[in-house]
Amino acid sequence: MPEIAIILGSDSDLPKIKDCFSILEEFGVSFDITISSAHRTPESTREWASSARDRGVMVIIAAAGGAAHLPGVVASHTTLPVLGVPIETNIAGGLDSVLSIIQMPSGIPVAAMPAGKAGGSNAALFAVSILSVSNPDYAMKLKKYREKMAAGIGVKNEKLKSLGHAEYIKKLGEGK
Amino acid sequence: MPEIAIILGSDSDLPKIKDCFSILEEFGVSFDITISSAHRTPESTREWASSARDRGVMVIIAAAGGAAHLPGVVASHTTLPVLGVPIETNIAGGLDSVLSIIQMPSGIPVAAMPAGKAGGSNAALFAVSILSVSNPDYAMKLKKYREKMAAGIGVKNEKLKSLGHAEYIKKLGEGK
Amino acid sequence: MPEIAIILGSDSDLPKIKDCFSILEEFGVSFDITISSAHRTPESTREWASSARDRGVMVIIAAAGGAAHLPGVVASHTTLPVLGVPIETNIAGGLDSVLSIIQMPSGIPVAAMPAGKAGGSNAALFAVSILSVSNPDYAMKLKKYREKMAAGIGVKNEKLKSLGHAEYIKKLGEGK
Amino acid sequence: MPEIAIILGSDSDLPKIKDCFSILEEFGVSFDITISSAHRTPESTREWASSARDRGVMVIIAAAGGAAHLPGVVASHTTLPVLGVPIETNIAGGLDSVLSIIQMPSGIPVAAMPAGKAGGSNAALFAVSILSVSNPDYAMKLKKYREKMAAGIGVKNEKLKSLGHAEYIKKLGEGK
Amino acid sequence: MPEIAIILGSDSDLPKIKDCFSILEEFGVSFDITISSAHRTPESTREWASSARDRGVMVIIAAAGGAAHLPGVVASHTTLPVLGVPIETNIAGGLDSVLSIIQMPSGIPVAAMPAGKAGGSNAALFAVSILSVSNPDYAMKLKKYREKMAAGIGVKNEKLKSLGHAEYIKKLGEGK
Amino acid sequence: MPEIAIILGSDSDLPKIKDCFSILEEFGVSFDITISSAHRTPESTREWASSARDRGVMVIIAAAGGAAHLPGVVASHTTLPVLGVPIETNIAGGLDSVLSIIQMPSGIPVAAMPAGKAGGSNAALFAVSILSVSNPDYAMKLKKYREKMAAGIGVKNEKLKSLGHAEYIKKLGEGK
Amino acid sequence: MPEIAIILGSDSDLPKIKDCFSILEEFGVSFDITISSAHRTPESTREWASSARDRGVMVIIAAAGGAAHLPGVVASHTTLPVLGVPIETNIAGGLDSVLSIIQMPSGIPVAAMPAGKAGGSNAALFAVSILSVSNPDYAMKLKKYREKMAAGIGVKNEKLKSLGHAEYIKKLGEGK
Amino acid sequence: MPEIAIILGSDSDLPKIKDCFSILEEFGVSFDITISSAHRTPESTREWASSARDRGVMVIIAAAGGAAHLPGVVASHTTLPVLGVPIETNIAGGLDSVLSIIQMPSGIPVAAMPAGKAGGSNAALFAVSILSVSNPDYAMKLKKYREKMAAGIGVKNEKLKSLGHAEYIKKLGEGK
């Protein structure tokens, strides 16, 4: 019985949100992953979504690209919180996925996450923040995660001060 | 048993595509109209779409605004031709509806019609052109419709020539 | 101790999300409203956000227009779920608000709601769906809300069938 | 006498819609391909389009990029259904082709297909759906095509479940 | 035998470019106006365009909205200079007309004029500048037109200096 | 000898940035206003800009709409700080003015201010912040301006708390 | 004394419009090329532009990227026809250059050419079409150029028919 | 006590604005660089910004990508001039960063610099122009910088004239 259920419109989206998986694992959140398309497998998407609350799922993460209907279609079959992750496309600079996810009609909410690199990680973190509402353990873990993030930036500043910007940029380039 | 089945995401979309109804009536095409939302009434939308071919429907016209998922959701439940009409919104200059309808994933086609005034009329005319593939009567009617359109422009040119542009513009303004 | 805390960048945004207030009242959710700008009152915004969890707040709704930084700034000071509502502007078709809210960097999630009419109502409903994760009462109420919504569409279809589209459109116009 | 006639504005568009050809072949639909530009060879485009119905053509597929006028110009010379496929460009994120095809004026409909990878395949499938209106054999084949598509996703889910996401992503990368 | 031939896709575009007519009259340039649609009357558009040079026309001005194909279609039938004027629409902030006119393929040039108020006047002035290449009289008139424009701004500055900004703004408002 | 020199491409832009004038007056900054177009009066624009530093001007504010070249052209003739204010247009949602001002080439900087209502006021405040670098009096006045702004929001919150949101919204509406 | 004068904002734009040079050479049109920036060398740009007509120049081609002011600035100093070529950028999908060139204010026209590959060639061809107004030799050459273009497409069609699409696409790939 | 303080949302932005550092060094302006995120390290960002004037800082340069809140957040804590540099992203063609920085609300100004290559250099040059208001030495240096820039273009023109365009383009390619 996973706390978070993840659904993707295509297996090619898996690597694009892999930060989502690693962050959930880092927080010790249970989750499962299903590939199911709003359009190509509407029946299994519907069954998956409409039974999610009864399966004990607490939050749903749905990722899709193009005319990204998946988060909305999932939300139409459940009253659980649904987080929509737009997968970047080349058309209109990715606005197709972003607008298809954010502009849901009144009555059926979807929470839109960022397009691009931050989509997977922020979906994971937002899901944990929802769990933290009734689970103080997750609230504590989120607080520590942020402190670690801030500390990491502190370390970079010290390195920048000691190396100087020219050297730092050179090392960044090599690090790639 | 209508030849064309029309579905709208909201009754407020009815006046925006009313040219669709008048053109279908002008061509003598039978049609019915249903209000059903991809998100608010997913079950009735699914039943409506998946039974359409058995009800004798030949072409589906689906109109929706915002993150306009309705045409895509309908197409996921039928292999009939589905024409999607984007209803204009204020966000991103209406690009939300346009991109949500046109950018369907590979495998589940939707035919996108224009946003704005031409959406309803062109959906009706495109539906008739589909019927005309196997019905020479409709092919004949389409040909006549175009001839009438062209003749109308000819009349305007004669009027413009006799009135002059200043007078013509003045009459246009009064005509509104 | 309200379950939901709402923050707006300007009092002129109040009427634009009033559906948010009426839906929360309909669900019996406790909430309070504060006007505080990310830029004009950064100190009070920070204090408000960083103390929210200790005040017993469970979900935050933040609405702002233009370069809508408020939801992100609030999220930088709390690990509670923050829902961002873009208030429509005229520039770039409102893309400024939408993109400023949705494109948060990795690590600090904000859940973007729709721009336009559905922003306020969906923020309220999404907030309730978060509460429903640990409160079955709200899950039940959400289910009923959706059934009522679907039933309302059923009534409209019956009316449309009995009146016909021409008469229905005429009555819609008069209703306005 | 092909059932489908395909026209491209440039031979460089051929590889971009090659899925169109393979799907039509898979369905056993007869088709021919012509390169003809709306602007560079207007006379041959006009003759090709205006004689299409008499040649027995049932559906036209027209692909073009930039200010993609070809589908509209073809539609101005025939009342057959014309499917327009926008070829991606770099300008305005490809919006030039998308908007040039979708925003046809009232009276001369064009059915806009997706920009990008799905353009060719969906044009083929939509053309078959039009043929299926009067040909139950194609309706049956479309149904099977969708079942195969859905089954393929089922296989991927089983593989994902047995491999786990980390291993699956690794194999995806190698598969490329 | 007019020096300039103007073609419009619809008579509703007449008032939107009326500055074009008044400027041509002010310069004493002969012109005629024809309403003809790229899509609704392709034959008469073709005949009109392909015979233009033989009729003595020197420059063509073509105005159209939406998927504004008219300037491009006209240019495909003549090697005369064709100026395209995008008529503003509501979709994508008028980008549909702008991009449909400017993004012509290599080989068939169209000169795009501004969308909005300046479209008509600048088309007229650009047409005159083309005539001025071989007609020094028009070159002289253009020079005077610019001097008058500059002088008009000088007068406004004097008025602004004597009135002060508050009073000037007040008078501007009354002037409307 | 004004500290700030303001230049506008058209007198119709005067009312759109009038907040600029009132804020400068409130801060006791001396300024003058000139109407001069980058394109219609290039000579006087050039003279105005190239002599500005010698006239004792410290900061330039340049407002223009459409292909808003004025701020860039002014900046090409002076090394004083130039603030560019985009005047809203209807084309592309005002992106024409915004992008024409912000995307200056390397070497000739212009500081872009917001399009819309905040353009005039922020140009004034940014100009004062530049003066404040060498004038502690302006630094003090800016600090007080911000405190007043913050205090104003505090008053609104108290009113909101005492009236309740329904009553507050009602009074807002009446206030208009 | 060149017939056409070409000006570029940067030498890095030279390769992007090289089709312009080769087409002018093919037509036997005399031309010269100058690098001069609207912002970095405003004085030499002004002198170059304001003396162009006296130097015998008949048409000006101005290419620039980003906030592409060069064509407009040149047009402000001459009444010759100015063709503006937007050089593609990465920002806003190149809309910055396109809109900066096309949205000139009333009174100072610039003829916008396509962004991307067709910009250089169409500027050359449009310039020749202007020359053709008073030079029948160029009119004849333009006619032949179009016939050659059309014939080239005919050859491709024959090759496509004899090879089949699969083989043709394969050869296209190898040709690159 | 640096004259200019630079803040970046991420160390990955360092190489993207490195022209900023080299230009400041060329002008002999003192500066320091800090990495601090508006969202990940809000406390240190606030302290850094609110103490900047007391540390003797005269101008702040803030660079950030995505929903680029950093310049606005910094501006909310200081009345010093803040220059915002949008770091390019892939979403919406970089419009997310551009609009998040330019569309600041009335009262808290930020000066938006170009997205892309010119962002870093123009931020440096604009900062120097602010310093030049009270420091004639910098005014002199800016004047010389521009003269050098103009002279560089003169050299290129001579080279172009002596080599011819074909050879020049060939050498450009080799130079890369």
CSV table of N, CA, C and O in Angstrom, one decimal, chain D residues 11-12 14-15 18 21 25 31 33-37 40-41 90-93, chain G residues 88 92-93 95 98 115-116 146 149-150 153 156-157 160-161 165 168-169 172:
chain,number,residue,atom,x,y,z
D,11,ASP,N,10.4,18.4,-50.4
D,11,ASP,CA,10.8,17.0,-50.2
D,11,ASP,C,11.6,16.8,-48.9
D,11,ASP,O,11.6,15.7,-48.3
D,12,SER,N,12.0,17.9,-48.3
D,12,SER,CA,12.7,17.8,-47.0
D,12,SER,C,11.7,17.4,-45.9
D,12,SER,O,12.1,17.0,-44.8
D,14,LEU,N,9.5,15.0,-46.2
D,14,LEU,CA,9.2,13.5,-46.3
D,14,LEU,C,9.6,12.7,-45.1
D,14,LEU,O,8.8,12.0,-44.5
D,15,PRO,N,10.9,12.8,-44.6
D,15,PRO,CA,11.3,12.0,-43.5
D,15,PRO,C,10.5,12.4,-42.2
D,15,PRO,O,10.3,11.6,-41.3
D,18,LYS,N,7.2,10.3,-42.1
D,18,LYS,CA,7.3,8.9,-42.6
D,18,LYS,C,6.4,8.0,-41.9
D,18,LYS,O,6.0,6.9,-42.4
D,21,PHE,N,3.3,7.2,-43.7
D,21,PHE,CA,3.3,6.2,-44.8
D,21,PHE,C,3.3,4.8,-44.2
D,21,PHE,O,2.6,3.9,-44.7
D,25,GLU,N,0.4,2.0,-44.9
D,25,GLU,CA,0.7,0.6,-45.4
D,25,GLU,C,0.2,-0.5,-44.5
D,25,GLU,O,-0.3,-1.5,-44.9
D,31,PHE,N,-2.4,4.9,-51.3
D,31,PHE,CA,-2.1,6.3,-51.2
D,31,PHE,C,-1.0,6.7,-52.2
D,31,PHE,O,-0.2,5.8,-52.7
D,33,ILE,N,2.0,10.1,-53.2
D,33,ILE,CA,2.6,11.2,-52.6
D,33,ILE,C,3.1,12.2,-53.7
D,33,ILE,O,3.7,11.7,-54.7
D,34,THR,N,2.8,13.5,-53.5
D,34,THR,CA,3.2,14.5,-54.4
D,34,THR,C,3.9,15.6,-53.7
D,34,THR,O,3.5,16.0,-52.6
D,35,ILE,N,5.0,16.1,-54.3
D,35,ILE,CA,5.6,17.3,-53.8
D,35,ILE,C,5.1,18.5,-54.6
D,35,ILE,O,5.3,18.5,-55.8
D,36,SER,N,4.5,19.5,-53.9
D,36,SER,CA,4.0,20.6,-54.6
D,36,SER,C,3.8,21.8,-53.6
D,36,SER,O,3.2,21.6,-52.6
D,37,SER,N,4.4,22.9,-54.0
D,37,SER,CA,4.3,24.0,-53.1
D,37,SER,C,3.1,24.9,-53.4
D,37,SER,O,2.8,25.2,-54.5
D,40,ARG,N,5.4,28.0,-54.7
D,40,ARG,CA,6.4,27.9,-55.8
D,40,ARG,C,5.8,27.2,-57.0
D,40,ARG,O,6.2,27.5,-58.1
D,41,THR,N,4.8,26.3,-56.8
D,41,THR,CA,4.1,25.7,-57.9
D,41,THR,C,2.6,25.8,-57.7
D,41,THR,O,1.9,24.8,-57.6
D,90,ASN,N,11.8,26.5,-36.1
D,90,ASN,CA,12.4,27.1,-34.9
D,90,ASN,C,11.8,28.4,-34.5
D,90,ASN,O,12.1,28.9,-33.4
D,91,ILE,N,11.0,29.0,-35.3
D,91,ILE,CA,10.5,30.4,-35.0
D,91,ILE,C,9.3,30.3,-34.1
D,91,ILE,O,8.3,29.6,-34.4
D,92,ALA,N,9.3,31.1,-33.1
D,92,ALA,CA,8.1,31.1,-32.2
D,92,ALA,C,7.8,29.8,-31.7
D,92,ALA,O,6.6,29.5,-31.4
D,93,GLY,N,8.8,28.9,-31.6
D,93,GLY,CA,8.5,27.5,-31.1
D,93,GLY,C,7.6,26.7,-32.0
D,93,GLY,O,6.9,25.9,-31.5
G,88,GLU,N,17.6,35.1,-36.3
G,88,GLU,CA,17.1,34.2,-35.2
G,88,GLU,C,17.8,34.3,-33.9
G,88,GLU,O,19.1,34.3,-33.9
G,92,ALA,N,12.4,33.8,-26.6
G,92,ALA,CA,11.0,33.8,-27.0
G,92,ALA,C,10.9,33.2,-28.4
G,92,ALA,O,10.0,33.6,-29.2
G,93,GLY,N,11.7,32.3,-28.7
G,93,GLY,CA,11.6,31.6,-30.0
G,93,GLY,C,11.9,32.6,-31.2
G,93,GLY,O,11.3,32.4,-32.3
G,95,LEU,N,11.0,35.6,-31.3
G,95,LEU,CA,9.9,36.6,-31.5
G,95,LEU,C,10.5,38.0,-31.2
G,95,LEU,O,9.9,39.0,-31.7
G,98,VAL,N,11.6,39.3,-34.6
G,98,VAL,CA,10.5,39.5,-35.5
G,98,VAL,C,9.6,40.7,-35.1
G,98,VAL,O,9.3,41.5,-36.0
G,115,ALA,N,12.1,35.4,-40.6
G,115,ALA,CA,13.2,35.0,-39.7
G,115,ALA,C,13.6,33.6,-40.2
G,115,ALA,O,12.8,32.9,-40.8
G,116,GLY,N,14.9,33.3,-40.0
G,116,GLY,CA,15.3,31.9,-40.4
G,116,GLY,C,15.9,31.9,-41.8
G,116,GLY,O,16.2,32.9,-42.4
G,146,ARG,N,11.4,31.8,-61.2
G,146,ARG,CA,10.2,31.0,-60.7
G,146,ARG,C,10.0,29.8,-61.5
G,146,ARG,O,9.6,28.7,-61.0
G,149,MET,N,12.5,27.3,-60.4
G,149,MET,CA,12.1,26.7,-59.1
G,149,MET,C,11.0,25.6,-59.3
G,149,MET,O,11.1,24.6,-58.7
G,150,ALA,N,10.0,26.0,-60.1
G,150,ALA,CA,8.9,25.0,-60.3
G,150,ALA,C,9.4,23.8,-61.0
G,150,ALA,O,9.0,22.6,-60.7
G,153,ILE,N,11.0,21.3,-58.7
G,153,ILE,CA,10.0,20.5,-57.9
G,153,ILE,C,9.5,19.4,-58.8
G,153,ILE,O,9.3,18.2,-58.3
G,156,LYS,N,11.9,16.5,-58.7
G,156,LYS,CA,11.9,15.8,-57.5
G,156,LYS,C,10.7,14.8,-57.5
G,156,LYS,O,10.8,13.7,-57.0
G,157,ASN,N,9.5,15.3,-58.0
G,157,ASN,CA,8.4,14.4,-58.1
G,157,ASN,C,8.6,13.2,-58.9
G,157,ASN,O,8.2,12.1,-58.6
G,160,LEU,N,10.8,10.9,-57.0
G,160,LEU,CA,10.0,10.3,-55.9
G,160,LEU,C,9.2,9.1,-56.4
G,160,LEU,O,9.1,8.1,-55.8
G,161,LYS,N,8.6,9.4,-57.6
G,161,LYS,CA,7.7,8.4,-58.2
G,161,LYS,C,8.5,7.1,-58.6
G,161,LYS,O,8.1,6.0,-58.4
G,165,HIS,N,8.9,6.2,-51.7
G,165,HIS,CA,9.2,7.1,-50.6
G,165,HIS,C,10.3,6.6,-49.7
G,165,HIS,O,11.1,7.4,-49.2
G,168,TYR,N,13.6,7.2,-51.4
G,168,TYR,CA,13.9,8.6,-51.5
G,168,TYR,C,14.4,9.2,-50.2
G,168,TYR,O,15.3,10.0,-50.1
G,169,ILE,N,13.7,8.8,-49.1
G,169,ILE,CA,14.0,9.3,-47.8
G,169,ILE,C,15.4,8.8,-47.4
G,169,ILE,O,16.2,9.6,-46.8
G,172,LEU,N,17.8,11.0,-49.2
G,172,LEU,CA,17.9,12.3,-48.6
G,172,LEU,C,18.8,12.3,-47.4
G,172,LEU,O,19.6,13.2,-47.3
